[in-house]
Short mmCIF file of C-alpha atoms in Angstrom, two decimals:
data_model
loop_
_atom_site.label_atom_id
_atom_site.label_comp_id
_atom_site.label_asym_id
_atom_site.label_seq_id
_atom_site.Cartn_x
_atom_site.Cartn_y
_atom_site.Cartn_z
CA UNK A 128 0.02 -0.10 0.14
CA UNK A 129 4.56 -2.25 -2.53
CA UNK A 130 6.79 -4.87 -4.29
CA UNK A 131 5.84 -1.86 -2.46
CA UNK A 132 7.78 -3.77 0.22
CA UNK A 133 5.85 -4.04 2.94
CA UNK A 134 7.83 -3.72 6.42
CA UNK A 135 6.40 -4.97 9.80
CA UNK A 136 5.93 -1.74 11.74
CA UNK A 137 3.01 -1.26 14.06
CA UNK A 138 3.53 2.24 13.89
CA UNK A 139 3.20 2.69 10.30
CA UNK A 140 0.89 5.27 9.48
CA UNK A 141 -1.46 6.06 6.40
CA UNK A 142 0.29 7.30 3.79
CA UNK A 143 -2.49 9.20 2.34
CA UNK A 144 -3.76 10.60 5.48
CA UNK A 145 -7.15 9.46 6.29
CA UNK A 146 -7.60 10.61 9.84
CA UNK A 147 -11.40 9.18 9.99
CA UNK A 148 -11.89 10.64 13.68
CA UNK A 149 -10.90 13.92 12.25
CA UNK A 150 -12.49 13.94 8.92
CA UNK A 151 -15.49 12.09 9.59
CA UNK A 152 -18.24 14.06 11.65
CA UNK A 153 -18.58 12.78 15.05
CA UNK A 154 -21.92 13.86 15.40
CA UNK A 155 -24.95 12.83 13.38
CA UNK A 156 -27.94 15.01 13.30
CA UNK A 157 -31.75 14.22 13.23
CA UNK A 158 -34.15 14.27 10.23
CA UNK A 159 -37.24 16.07 11.80
CA UNK A 160 -40.38 14.34 10.55
CA UNK A 161 -43.24 17.05 10.04
CA UNK A 162 -46.07 17.18 12.45
CA UNK A 163 -49.51 15.73 11.44
CA UNK A 164 -51.34 18.84 12.21
CA UNK A 165 -54.59 17.27 10.79
CA UNK A 166 -54.34 14.09 13.56
CA UNK A 167 -54.28 16.28 17.38
CA UNK A 168 -51.29 18.68 15.62
CA UNK A 169 -48.66 16.21 17.76
CA UNK A 170 -45.07 16.35 16.32
CA UNK A 171 -43.84 12.79 15.01
CA UNK A 172 -40.96 11.43 16.71
CA UNK A 173 -37.71 12.36 14.99
CA UNK A 174 -35.78 9.69 13.18
CA UNK A 175 -31.71 9.60 13.89
CA UNK A 176 -29.43 9.12 10.68
CA UNK A 177 -27.31 5.89 10.95
CA UNK A 178 -24.43 6.82 13.54
CA UNK A 179 -21.06 6.06 12.43
CA UNK A 180 -19.17 2.89 14.12
CA UNK A 181 -15.71 2.75 14.06
CA UNK A 182 -13.18 0.04 14.74
CA UNK A 183 -9.31 -0.35 14.71
CA UNK A 184 -7.18 -3.03 15.23
CA UNK A 185 -3.18 -3.46 14.61
CA UNK A 186 -2.78 -6.28 11.77
CA UNK A 187 -0.65 -6.79 8.52
CA UNK A 188 2.29 -4.52 9.97
CA UNK A 189 -0.03 -1.73 9.91
CA UNK A 190 -3.71 -0.31 11.85
CA UNK A 191 -6.69 -2.07 9.80
CA UNK A 192 -9.52 0.76 9.98
CA UNK A 193 -13.07 0.02 9.42
CA UNK A 194 -15.94 2.64 9.66
CA UNK A 195 -19.74 2.43 8.44
CA UNK A 196 -23.42 3.74 9.33
CA UNK A 197 -25.63 1.79 11.61
CA UNK A 198 -27.69 2.23 14.23
CA UNK A 199 -27.23 -1.39 15.55
CA UNK A 200 -24.22 -1.10 17.60
CA UNK A 201 -24.14 -5.02 18.30
CA UNK A 202 -24.53 -5.70 14.81
CA UNK A 203 -21.66 -3.72 14.24
CA UNK A 204 -19.34 -4.78 16.50
CA UNK A 205 -20.13 -8.26 15.33
CA UNK A 206 -19.47 -7.19 11.58
CA UNK A 207 -16.14 -5.66 12.67
CA UNK A 208 -15.16 -8.72 14.41
CA UNK A 209 -15.90 -11.06 11.55
CA UNK A 210 -13.88 -8.45 9.40
CA UNK A 211 -10.98 -8.63 11.76
CA UNK A 212 -11.32 -12.09 11.68
CA UNK A 213 -11.05 -12.36 8.09
CA UNK A 214 -7.61 -10.25 8.01
CA UNK A 215 -5.97 -13.05 10.22
CA UNK A 216 -7.34 -15.74 8.10
CA UNK A 217 -5.74 -13.70 5.12
CA UNK A 218 -2.58 -13.16 6.94
CA UNK A 219 -1.84 -16.79 7.19
CA UNK A 220 -2.11 -16.74 3.23
CA UNK A 221 -0.01 -13.95 1.78
CA UNK A 222 2.72 -12.99 4.68
CA UNK A 223 6.06 -13.58 4.06
CA UNK A 224 6.99 -12.98 7.90
CA UNK A 225 5.52 -16.47 8.65
CA UNK A 226 7.12 -19.63 7.84
CA UNK A 227 3.62 -21.61 8.14
CA UNK A 228 1.63 -18.61 5.34
CA UNK A 229 0.73 -20.52 2.14
CA UNK A 230 2.67 -18.43 0.01
CA UNK A 231 5.96 -18.76 2.47
CA UNK A 232 5.11 -22.80 2.19
CA UNK A 233 4.79 -22.40 -1.72
CA UNK A 234 8.23 -21.17 -2.05
CA UNK A 235 9.77 -24.34 -0.52
CA UNK A 236 8.05 -26.62 -2.51
CA UNK A 237 10.12 -28.32 -5.19
CA UNK A 238 10.49 -26.39 -8.40
CA UNK A 239 9.50 -27.18 -11.62
CA UNK A 240 6.69 -28.73 -10.57
CA UNK A 241 2.94 -27.22 -10.70
CA UNK A 242 1.41 -26.90 -7.20
CA UNK A 243 -2.47 -26.44 -6.51
CA UNK A 244 -3.25 -22.92 -4.18
CA UNK A 245 -5.96 -21.46 -2.97
CA UNK A 246 -8.14 -19.25 -4.77
CA UNK A 247 -7.21 -15.93 -3.17
CA UNK A 248 -3.56 -16.80 -3.31
CA UNK A 249 -3.86 -17.62 -7.41
CA UNK A 250 -6.08 -14.32 -7.66
CA UNK A 251 -3.62 -11.82 -5.92
CA UNK A 252 -0.56 -13.81 -7.85
CA UNK A 253 -2.61 -13.45 -11.21
CA UNK A 254 -3.21 -10.03 -11.02
CA UNK A 255 0.06 -8.90 -9.88
CA UNK A 256 1.43 -10.99 -13.23
CA UNK A 257 -0.78 -9.03 -15.28
CA UNK A 258 0.21 -5.57 -14.07
CA UNK A 259 3.77 -7.00 -14.36
CA UNK A 260 3.19 -7.80 -18.02
CA UNK A 261 1.81 -4.00 -18.16
CA UNK A 262 4.49 -2.39 -16.59
CA UNK A 263 7.60 -4.32 -18.19
CA UNK A 264 8.34 -5.67 -14.64
CA UNK A 265 8.50 -2.47 -12.85
CA UNK A 266 5.96 -4.43 -10.18
CA UNK A 267 7.73 -7.80 -9.82
CA UNK A 268 6.32 -9.71 -6.75
CA UNK A 269 9.26 -12.04 -6.97
CA UNK A 270 12.24 -10.35 -5.26
CA UNK A 271 11.37 -11.55 -1.55
CA UNK A 272 15.08 -12.40 -1.49
CA UNK A 273 16.37 -8.85 -2.40
CA UNK A 274 13.33 -7.70 0.23
CA UNK A 275 14.51 -9.45 3.18
CA UNK A 276 18.31 -8.25 2.82
CA UNK A 277 16.62 -4.55 2.80
CA UNK A 278 15.01 -5.59 6.17
CA UNK A 279 18.16 -6.59 7.84
CA UNK A 280 20.09 -3.22 6.18
CA UNK A 281 17.19 -1.04 7.94
CA UNK A 282 17.84 -2.85 11.21
CA UNK A 283 21.79 -2.15 11.24
CA UNK A 284 21.03 1.05 9.19
CA UNK A 285 23.54 0.24 6.15
CA UNK A 286 22.56 -1.01 2.74
CA UNK A 287 24.16 -4.79 2.75
CA UNK A 288 25.80 -6.18 -0.05
CA UNK A 289 23.32 -7.90 -2.28
CA UNK A 290 24.23 -11.28 -3.81
CA UNK A 291 20.71 -12.43 -4.11
CA UNK A 292 19.70 -14.64 -7.04
CA UNK A 293 18.45 -12.69 -9.97
CA UNK A 294 14.75 -13.56 -10.30
CA UNK A 295 11.71 -12.50 -12.19
CA UNK A 296 7.84 -12.18 -12.64
CA UNK A 297 8.55 -14.20 -15.67
CA UNK A 298 9.73 -17.21 -13.35
CA UNK A 299 6.61 -17.39 -12.28
CA UNK A 300 3.88 -19.58 -14.69
CA UNK A 301 0.40 -19.96 -13.85
CA UNK A 302 -2.13 -22.86 -14.41
CA UNK A 303 -6.03 -21.03 -14.31
CA UNK A 304 -7.74 -24.20 -15.12
CA UNK A 305 -6.06 -26.10 -12.48
CA UNK A 306 -5.32 -23.20 -10.18
CA UNK A 307 -1.65 -23.94 -9.83
CA UNK A 308 1.25 -22.75 -10.27
CA UNK A 309 5.17 -23.67 -11.27
CA UNK A 310 8.34 -21.73 -9.98
CA UNK A 311 11.15 -22.20 -12.89
CA UNK A 312 13.67 -21.64 -10.33
CA UNK A 313 13.97 -21.55 -6.00
CA UNK A 314 12.68 -17.72 -5.24
CA UNK A 315 10.37 -15.79 -2.74
CA UNK A 316 7.87 -14.00 -3.36
CA UNK A 317 6.94 -11.07 -1.73
CA UNK A 318 3.23 -10.08 -2.11
CA UNK A 319 3.38 -6.85 -0.23
CA UNK A 320 2.61 -4.55 -2.59
CA UNK A 321 -0.65 -5.94 -3.67
CA UNK A 322 -1.87 -8.56 -0.63
CA UNK A 323 -3.15 -5.40 1.53
CA UNK A 324 -5.45 -3.87 -1.40
CA UNK A 325 -6.82 -7.47 -1.68
CA UNK A 326 -7.47 -7.87 2.21
CA UNK A 327 -9.06 -3.93 1.98
CA UNK A 328 -11.30 -5.43 -1.22
CA UNK A 329 -12.54 -8.72 0.99
CA UNK A 330 -13.45 -6.43 3.59
CA UNK A 331 -15.72 -4.07 1.95
CA UNK A 332 -17.24 -7.14 0.13
CA UNK A 333 -18.04 -8.49 3.53
CA UNK A 334 -19.62 -5.37 5.06
CA UNK A 335 -21.35 -4.76 1.65
CA UNK A 336 -22.97 -8.56 2.00
CA UNK A 337 -24.52 -7.90 4.99
CA UNK A 338 -26.65 -4.60 3.79
CA UNK A 339 -23.56 -1.37 4.85
CA UNK A 340 -23.57 0.88 1.88
CA UNK A 341 -21.79 3.58 3.45
CA UNK A 342 -18.01 2.31 4.78
CA UNK A 343 -14.49 2.87 4.58
CA UNK A 344 -11.86 0.22 4.78
CA UNK A 345 -8.08 1.82 5.42
CA UNK A 346 -5.22 -0.64 5.60
CA UNK A 347 -2.15 1.56 5.84
CA UNK A 348 -1.77 3.04 2.68
CA UNK A 349 -4.54 1.25 1.00
CA UNK A 350 -8.08 2.66 1.25
CA UNK A 351 -11.64 1.82 -0.34
CA UNK A 352 -14.89 3.47 0.03
CA UNK A 353 -18.66 3.20 -1.07
CA UNK A 354 -21.24 5.61 -0.61
CA UNK A 355 -21.14 8.81 0.83
CA UNK A 356 -21.83 9.75 4.76
CA UNK A 357 -25.24 10.77 5.49
CA UNK A 358 -25.20 14.46 4.57
CA UNK A 359 -21.99 14.36 2.97
CA UNK A 360 -20.72 14.61 -0.92
CA UNK A 361 -18.30 11.63 0.02
CA UNK A 362 -15.01 10.90 2.21
CA UNK A 363 -12.43 13.37 2.87
CA UNK A 364 -8.76 11.94 2.42
CA UNK A 365 -5.92 13.60 2.94
CA UNK A 366 -2.76 13.67 0.31
CA UNK A 367 0.76 14.17 1.77
CA UNK A 368 3.89 15.02 0.30
CA UNK A 369 7.39 13.38 0.82
CA UNK A 370 7.83 15.71 3.62
CA UNK A 371 4.42 14.41 5.41
CA UNK A 372 3.08 17.87 4.98
CA UNK A 373 -0.85 17.64 3.25
CA UNK A 374 -0.61 18.31 0.02
CA UNK A 375 -5.04 18.91 -0.23
CA UNK A 376 -7.76 16.93 0.26
CA UNK A 377 -9.90 14.67 -1.72
CA UNK A 378 -13.66 14.36 -1.25
CA UNK A 379 -14.47 10.56 -2.88
CA UNK A 380 -16.73 7.61 -3.05
CA UNK A 381 -17.48 4.35 -4.44
CA UNK A 382 -13.51 4.02 -5.10
CA UNK A 383 -9.88 3.54 -3.72
CA UNK A 384 -6.99 4.71 -3.14
CA UNK A 385 -3.14 3.89 -2.25
CA UNK A 386 0.18 5.85 -1.95
CA UNK A 387 3.55 4.53 -2.14
CA UNK A 388 6.16 6.68 -1.15
CA UNK A 389 9.62 6.91 1.16
CA UNK A 390 7.93 8.86 4.12
CA UNK A 391 7.67 6.21 6.82
CA UNK A 392 9.84 3.31 5.39
CA UNK A 393 13.18 3.76 4.95
CA UNK A 394 16.58 4.05 6.65
CA UNK A 395 19.68 6.51 6.21
CA UNK A 396 23.35 6.20 5.57
CA UNK A 397 24.87 9.32 5.07
CA UNK A 398 22.91 11.60 3.13
CA UNK A 399 20.76 8.96 1.30
CA UNK A 400 17.58 7.80 1.87
CA UNK A 401 16.96 4.11 1.13
CA UNK A 402 13.21 3.80 0.35
CA UNK A 403 11.42 0.01 1.02
CA UNK A 404 10.85 0.09 -2.56
CA UNK A 405 13.04 -2.02 -4.72
CA UNK A 406 13.42 -1.48 -8.11
CA UNK A 407 13.91 -4.73 -10.13
CA UNK A 408 16.19 -3.78 -12.89
CA UNK A 409 18.66 -2.68 -9.93
CA UNK A 410 17.75 -4.87 -7.00
CA UNK A 411 18.32 -1.98 -5.28
CA UNK A 412 16.20 0.23 -3.02
CA UNK A 413 14.69 3.26 -4.46
CA UNK A 414 16.75 6.45 -3.21
CA UNK A 415 14.93 9.76 -4.63
CA UNK A 416 11.75 11.47 -2.62
CA UNK A 417 8.64 10.97 -4.32
CA UNK A 418 4.68 9.86 -3.20
CA UNK A 419 2.83 8.20 -5.81
CA UNK A 420 -0.98 8.22 -5.04
CA UNK A 421 -3.36 6.08 -7.01
CA UNK A 422 -7.16 6.02 -7.65
CA UNK A 423 -8.66 3.05 -9.16
CA UNK A 424 -11.90 0.89 -8.80
CA UNK A 425 -10.29 -1.61 -6.30
CA UNK A 426 -7.99 -1.21 -3.43
CA UNK A 427 -5.94 -4.03 -4.97
CA UNK A 428 -5.28 -2.39 -8.30
CA UNK A 429 -4.37 1.21 -6.82
CA UNK A 430 -2.19 -0.74 -4.28
CA UNK A 431 -0.02 -2.46 -7.15
CA UNK A 432 -0.55 0.46 -9.68
CA UNK A 433 1.08 2.69 -6.79
CA UNK A 434 4.11 0.61 -6.18
CA UNK A 435 4.58 -0.05 -10.18
CA UNK A 436 4.22 3.50 -10.92
CA UNK A 437 6.56 4.52 -7.75
CA UNK A 438 9.39 2.46 -9.37
CA UNK A 439 9.46 3.36 -12.86
CA UNK A 440 10.82 6.74 -13.91
CA UNK A 441 8.40 9.36 -13.24
CA UNK A 442 8.34 10.23 -16.91
CA UNK A 443 7.38 6.99 -18.10
CA UNK A 444 5.06 6.23 -15.00
CA UNK A 445 3.20 9.50 -15.93
CA UNK A 446 2.67 8.41 -19.45
CA UNK A 447 1.68 4.90 -18.40
CA UNK A 448 -0.93 6.10 -16.23
CA UNK A 449 -2.36 8.46 -18.39
CA UNK A 450 -2.90 5.54 -21.04
CA UNK A 451 -3.68 2.90 -18.54
CA UNK A 452 -7.90 2.97 -18.38
CA UNK A 453 -9.32 2.89 -15.13
CA UNK A 454 -5.71 4.48 -13.33
CA UNK A 455 -5.24 7.82 -11.84
CA UNK A 456 -2.17 9.19 -10.37
CA UNK A 457 -0.26 12.11 -8.34
CA UNK A 458 3.23 12.45 -8.40
CA UNK A 459 4.57 14.53 -5.96
CA UNK A 460 8.37 14.94 -5.70
CA UNK A 461 9.71 16.50 -2.51
CA UNK A 462 10.17 20.27 -3.02
CA UNK A 463 8.78 20.31 -6.71
CA UNK A 464 4.96 20.71 -8.19
CA UNK A 465 2.89 18.02 -7.92
CA UNK A 466 2.02 16.83 -10.90
CA UNK A 467 -1.55 14.93 -12.04
CA UNK A 468 -2.84 12.31 -14.75
CA UNK A 469 -5.49 14.59 -16.36
CA UNK A 470 -8.27 12.36 -14.85
CA UNK A 471 -6.94 12.83 -11.15
CA UNK A 472 -9.95 14.66 -9.22
CA UNK A 473 -9.03 18.30 -8.08
CA UNK A 474 -7.40 18.79 -4.64
CA UNK A 475 -8.72 20.77 -2.02
CA UNK A 476 -5.56 22.84 -1.12
CA UNK A 477 -4.43 22.98 1.74
CA UNK A 478 -1.07 25.25 1.17
CA UNK A 479 -0.60 26.85 -2.19
CA UNK A 480 1.76 25.17 -4.61
CA UNK A 481 2.00 25.16 -8.29
CA UNK A 482 1.09 22.13 -10.21
CA UNK A 483 1.57 20.40 -14.00
CA UNK A 484 -1.30 18.80 -15.22
CA UNK A 485 0.01 15.82 -17.93
CA UNK A 486 -2.12 15.69 -20.90
CA UNK A 487 -3.81 12.44 -21.44
CA UNK A 488 -2.91 10.73 -25.23
#
């Protein structure tokens, strides 16, 4: 939310800051029903709007936040607990921090043989491979060895020698009919740049299935929203600069958003900042100060595309985003004007800053 390389950090804040406690109104007004003057001229009882329900728990190295509107507190608490239970279940599938996760066990199986995997894992890897092909490898989930090297480097605050084996997304072969996968060579799969988005989508699907229409799910920098809260035009989302200052806010609904950058996950050696984002072409961490925020129809797409565009050179990324249907993006470089795809929603500026609008071809 990366071959956005996720590092477990319970203090990892929201990259595209959505402070639900601040931005979503705390008090809900009442709709006054008209008095029936024809019958005893007594005022009817007012009917309250659905109340905002908010739940959060630490999972996936960040904070999982769920907000929705309902007047049934007991029902709301049960639904929230069901959602957090699903997060734990999916973590046991996707986490490369767990030796017992499905993806870790897959990477320990014999290579050059097809292995059947769960639908959740297959769907995420299939989407990752599609984006890898579209971006010519800027998004690559096979860099797990390099990711682990970065984590060790971050702990020591020194970039360690990387002698990891060369791998590529092309070393993964999928067989949709049998829902199986073949690894051409030994490798480690890192789903940090796509799995949190997928999990956010699954939680939102759960909420929709039980009739909740106005909801927000936020997992780190990955977020998805449905209909606007009562009496609101949408959900207010803050967009951050690499300096962690707010560039502005968006008001959105029925869409997903993700930010990939170096504002929180990095270590410095000398005057060089080494982000958690690994460039597949070099096997090295990105060192430029840049936040990329994407908007897409699903959190999984927004998550993976934010990473892919952050890894690519900015000119190529801006061109690719403008040419890709259903993807909008903003590129915010430290100390420079923000750049936007032509369809990116207009920001409500908090700090005046010049910006460049890129034409869509």
